[in-house]
Each structure stands twice: as structure tokens, then as C-alpha cells.
Coordinates of C-alpha atoms and ligand atoms in Angstrom, one line a residue:
M1 CA 272.5 -14.1 151.9
T2 CA 274.4 -14.5 148.6
F3 CA 275.3 -18.1 147.9
P4 CA 278.9 -19.0 146.3
V5 CA 279.0 -19.2 142.7
L6 CA 277.7 -22.6 141.9
S7 CA 279.7 -25.1 139.3
R8 CA 278.2 -26.2 136.2
S9 CA 277.6 -29.5 137.3
V10 CA 276.0 -28.4 140.8
E11 CA 273.9 -26.2 138.4
D12 CA 273.0 -29.5 136.1
Y13 CA 272.3 -31.4 139.3
L14 CA 269.9 -28.6 140.9
K15 CA 268.1 -28.6 137.5
A16 CA 267.6 -32.3 137.2
V17 CA 266.3 -32.7 140.5
Y18 CA 263.7 -29.7 139.7
S19 CA 262.9 -31.5 136.4
L20 CA 262.3 -34.9 138.2
N21 CA 260.2 -33.5 141.3
E22 CA 258.2 -31.3 138.9
R23 CA 256.9 -34.2 137.1
G24 CA 256.1 -35.9 140.3
K25 CA 258.9 -38.5 139.7
A26 CA 261.6 -39.7 142.2
A27 CA 264.8 -38.2 142.2
G28 CA 266.9 -41.4 143.4
T29 CA 270.6 -42.1 142.1
N30 CA 269.5 -44.1 139.1
E31 CA 266.9 -41.6 137.7
L32 CA 269.4 -38.7 138.4
A33 CA 272.4 -40.8 136.8
R34 CA 270.0 -41.3 133.8
A35 CA 268.8 -37.6 133.5
L36 CA 272.4 -36.4 133.4
E37 CA 274.0 -39.6 131.4
I38 CA 276.6 -40.4 134.0
Q39 CA 277.4 -43.5 136.3
P40 CA 275.2 -44.0 139.5
A41 CA 278.6 -44.0 141.4
S42 CA 279.5 -40.6 140.7
V43 CA 276.1 -39.6 141.4
S44 CA 275.8 -40.9 145.2
G45 CA 279.0 -38.6 146.0
M46 CA 277.6 -35.5 144.3
I47 CA 274.2 -35.9 146.2
R48 CA 276.2 -35.9 149.3
R49 CA 278.3 -33.0 148.8
L50 CA 275.0 -31.1 147.6
A51 CA 273.1 -32.2 151.0
E52 CA 275.9 -31.1 153.0
D53 CA 275.6 -27.7 151.1
G54 CA 272.3 -27.5 152.0
L55 CA 270.9 -27.6 148.5
L56 CA 269.4 -31.4 148.7
Q57 CA 267.7 -33.2 151.4
H58 CA 267.1 -36.9 151.7
E59 CA 263.5 -38.2 151.3
P60 CA 262.9 -41.1 152.4
Y61 CA 261.9 -43.9 149.5
R62 CA 261.9 -41.4 147.0
G63 CA 265.6 -40.3 146.4
V64 CA 266.2 -36.6 146.9
R65 CA 264.5 -33.2 146.9
L66 CA 265.7 -29.5 146.9
T67 CA 266.0 -27.5 149.7
R68 CA 264.4 -23.7 149.6
Q69 CA 268.0 -22.6 148.9
G70 CA 268.6 -25.3 146.3
H71 CA 265.1 -24.5 144.8
R72 CA 266.3 -21.0 144.4
E73 CA 269.4 -21.8 142.7
A74 CA 267.5 -24.1 140.2
L75 CA 265.1 -21.7 139.0
K76 CA 267.9 -19.1 138.5
V77 CA 269.4 -21.6 136.3
L78 CA 266.1 -22.3 134.2
R79 CA 265.4 -18.6 134.1
R80 CA 269.1 -18.1 132.5
H81 CA 268.0 -21.3 130.0
R82 CA 264.7 -20.2 129.2
I83 CA 265.3 -16.3 128.8
I84 CA 268.4 -17.5 126.2
E85 CA 266.2 -19.8 124.2
A86 CA 263.8 -16.8 123.9
F87 CA 266.6 -14.4 123.0
L88 CA 268.1 -16.7 120.3
V89 CA 264.5 -17.4 118.8
Q90 CA 263.0 -13.9 118.9
R91 CA 266.1 -11.7 118.2
L92 CA 268.8 -13.9 116.4
G93 CA 266.3 -15.8 114.3
Y94 CA 267.3 -19.4 115.4
P95 CA 264.6 -22.1 115.0
W96 CA 263.3 -23.5 117.7
D97 CA 264.9 -26.8 117.7
D98 CA 268.2 -25.6 117.7
V99 CA 268.5 -23.2 120.7
H100 CA 268.6 -26.1 123.8
E101 CA 272.1 -26.9 123.3
E102 CA 273.4 -23.4 123.2
A103 CA 270.9 -22.3 126.2
E104 CA 272.7 -25.6 127.9
R105 CA 276.3 -24.2 127.6
L106 CA 275.3 -20.3 128.1
E107 CA 273.1 -20.9 131.1
H108 CA 276.2 -21.5 133.3
A109 CA 278.1 -18.6 131.9
A110 CA 275.8 -15.6 131.6
S111 CA 275.2 -13.2 134.6
D112 CA 271.8 -12.4 136.1
T113 CA 272.6 -8.8 134.7
L114 CA 272.8 -10.0 131.1
I115 CA 269.8 -12.3 131.7
D116 CA 267.7 -9.4 133.2
R117 CA 268.5 -7.1 130.1
M118 CA 267.9 -9.6 127.7
A119 CA 264.4 -10.1 129.2
D120 CA 263.8 -6.3 129.3
A121 CA 264.8 -6.2 125.7
L122 CA 262.3 -9.1 125.1
G123 CA 259.5 -7.2 127.2
N124 CA 260.0 -10.1 129.7
P125 CA 258.2 -12.8 128.4
T126 CA 256.8 -15.6 130.6
T127 CA 257.3 -18.4 128.5
D128 CA 260.2 -19.5 126.4
P129 CA 260.1 -20.7 122.7
H130 CA 258.7 -24.7 123.9
G131 CA 256.2 -23.2 126.3
A132 CA 257.8 -23.5 129.4
P133 CA 257.2 -20.8 132.0
I134 CA 260.3 -18.5 132.7
P135 CA 260.9 -18.0 136.3
T136 CA 260.5 -14.3 137.4
R137 CA 263.7 -12.4 138.5
S138 CA 262.5 -12.4 142.2
G139 CA 262.4 -16.3 141.7
R140 CA 258.7 -16.9 141.2
I141 CA 257.5 -19.5 138.5
D142 CA 254.0 -19.6 137.4
H143 CA 252.6 -23.4 136.6
P144 CA 249.4 -22.5 134.6
P145 CA 246.7 -25.4 136.0
G146 CA 247.3 -28.2 133.3
R147 CA 247.9 -31.8 132.8
S148 CA 250.3 -33.9 130.4
L149 CA 248.9 -35.2 127.2
D150 CA 248.9 -39.0 128.1
E151 CA 246.5 -37.9 130.8
V152 CA 243.6 -36.9 128.6
P153 CA 240.8 -38.9 127.9
P154 CA 239.7 -39.4 124.3
G155 CA 237.2 -37.1 122.9
T156 CA 238.9 -34.2 125.0
R157 CA 239.9 -31.0 123.2
V158 CA 242.6 -29.2 124.9
L159 CA 245.2 -26.3 124.3
V160 CA 248.9 -27.1 123.9
R161 CA 250.9 -25.3 126.8
S162 CA 254.2 -26.7 126.0
V163 CA 256.5 -29.1 124.6
P164 CA 259.6 -31.1 125.9
D165 CA 262.6 -29.1 124.7
G166 CA 265.8 -31.6 125.3
N167 CA 265.7 -33.7 121.9
R168 CA 266.3 -32.1 118.5
E169 CA 264.5 -34.8 116.4
R170 CA 261.4 -34.6 118.7
L171 CA 261.1 -31.0 118.3
R172 CA 261.0 -31.1 114.5
Y173 CA 258.6 -33.8 114.7
C174 CA 256.3 -31.9 117.2
K175 CA 256.5 -29.0 114.7
S176 CA 255.8 -31.0 111.7
V177 CA 252.7 -32.3 112.9
G178 CA 251.5 -28.7 114.4
L179 CA 251.8 -30.0 118.2
V180 CA 253.1 -26.3 119.2
P181 CA 252.4 -24.2 122.3
G182 CA 249.0 -22.6 121.7
A183 CA 247.6 -25.4 119.2
R184 CA 244.3 -26.8 119.9
V185 CA 244.3 -30.5 119.8
T186 CA 241.3 -33.1 120.2
V187 CA 242.7 -36.6 121.7
A188 CA 241.0 -39.1 119.2
D189 CA 242.4 -42.1 120.9
V190 CA 244.8 -43.7 123.3
D191 CA 246.3 -47.2 122.6
A192 CA 245.6 -50.2 124.6
D193 CA 248.8 -50.2 126.5
G194 CA 248.0 -46.3 127.4
D195 CA 251.5 -45.3 125.9
C196 CA 250.5 -43.4 122.8
V197 CA 247.9 -40.9 122.1
A198 CA 246.5 -40.2 118.8
V199 CA 245.4 -36.5 118.3
A200 CA 243.3 -34.5 115.8
I201 CA 245.4 -31.0 115.6
G202 CA 243.5 -28.5 113.5
A203 CA 240.1 -28.9 112.1
G204 CA 239.1 -31.7 109.9
T205 CA 242.6 -33.3 110.1
D206 CA 243.5 -37.2 110.4
P207 CA 244.8 -37.9 114.0
V208 CA 248.5 -38.5 114.3
W209 CA 249.9 -40.8 116.9
I210 CA 252.2 -39.2 119.6
E211 CA 254.4 -41.5 121.4
G212 CA 253.8 -42.1 125.1
T213 CA 257.4 -40.7 126.1
V214 CA 256.5 -37.2 124.3
A215 CA 252.8 -37.4 125.4
Q216 CA 254.0 -37.8 128.9
R217 CA 256.0 -34.2 128.6
V218 CA 253.6 -32.1 126.5
T219 CA 251.4 -30.3 128.9
V220 CA 247.8 -29.2 128.0
S221 CA 245.1 -27.4 129.6
E222 CA 241.3 -27.4 129.0
S223 CA 240.5 -25.6 125.8
P224 CA 236.9 -23.4 125.5
R225 CA 235.1 -24.7 122.5
P226 CA 235.5 -22.4 119.6
Ligands
ZN1 ZN1 266.1 -25.8 126.5

């Protein structure tokens, strides 16, 4: 069954629900309003509409989650977004902190054919420039086993898999300290409130403090000893 073409705002809602669910967070009216930077009052109406269209379903006490159809549509938007980012970096020489806004716009306009050809031209990459997994054209997404940086106990050496892509300043900061996909870092310390993490990036370097809001969204996996 083909689904009617979804509007830009519908796609943004589905992506926002996906991203909250993915991080194990409730997708309630307030969380969605914050993620989409709009008023909670306008979120309620849209949630109702998307539920009627079979894209979302209500989850008691946890807001909404995607139906199978909603999940499929969200992955299509994510695929377009991440392929576009990869293409801009690899083929057009964009810096990695400069591609998210372009991808936010183009993801709603590019056809699946264009995206598949861009993916072919890149050799079908499995991750975007920020390390996020790219859904396949058949709609599968592989999340390698891992956890967020803020959950790692001090003394543990880990491999950085992905960093959050939404904020330019944050990406520049990550790059300036070497917190990039593929980097091997050792968690040196976690502050008393548990919301900042000190990591040593590279051998013999002084630890740098990473804000909790960033650490929560950096995914890492176990790193074998060198
Ligand atoms: Zn992005």
C-alpha cells in the first residue's frame, strides 16, 4: 500500500516522536512541543489528527508512540535526512556542522529515487557524518549495541559511535575536542550531580568536561584494549 504524500509538518512530528521514543523518553504533548519549538496547544490537535490517520497511537501515561505505518514513514524521512548530510559532506565538501539545516529543508523535498541515487553514488553508507545509522531503502535500521556517554562508569574506555547533529555550536565544540565518531575515549570522572562527564580523548591528554545534555546524546560502545 502506498501512503499519500505527507506534509512537511507531519514528517517533522513523526521524526520528533521517533527521536523521543528512541531515547526512551515519553512523547507527550509537552515533550513534542519542546522538540518542535511550538505551543503545546497546537500539538494536541496534530496528535489527534495523526492518530486518526493511523500514524500514532496513544500510550497510557507516556504520550504517543508510532504505529507500524508511522514508524515506516519516520524512517523514510530519517533516511533522506542522513543520506543528504552524507552527500553534502562527502561530495560537496560541506563541513559537518553545516549540513543539518540544509538536510532539514531538503528531506521534505527529495524523492526516494533521488535519495537512492545519492546513496548509490556514495556506496550506500551505513552511517551519516555524525555517526547516526542510515535506514536502508527497505526500511531497516541497525542500532549497534551501545549506550549513552553519561551512563559510562569512570575508568571505562569506549568507542564514540555518534554525536547529536542538531546544534552547530555543539558540533563545533565536539570536533574541537576530538569527540567524533570513531574516537576512542576514556571516561575519567563524572561530577557529583552526574550531569557532566570528563573524558580523556586520545592517549596522554587531559580530560575535558562534556555537558550532560551532550553526553546523554553521544552514543558509545565498548572499545577493545589497544
Ligand atoms: Zn541532521
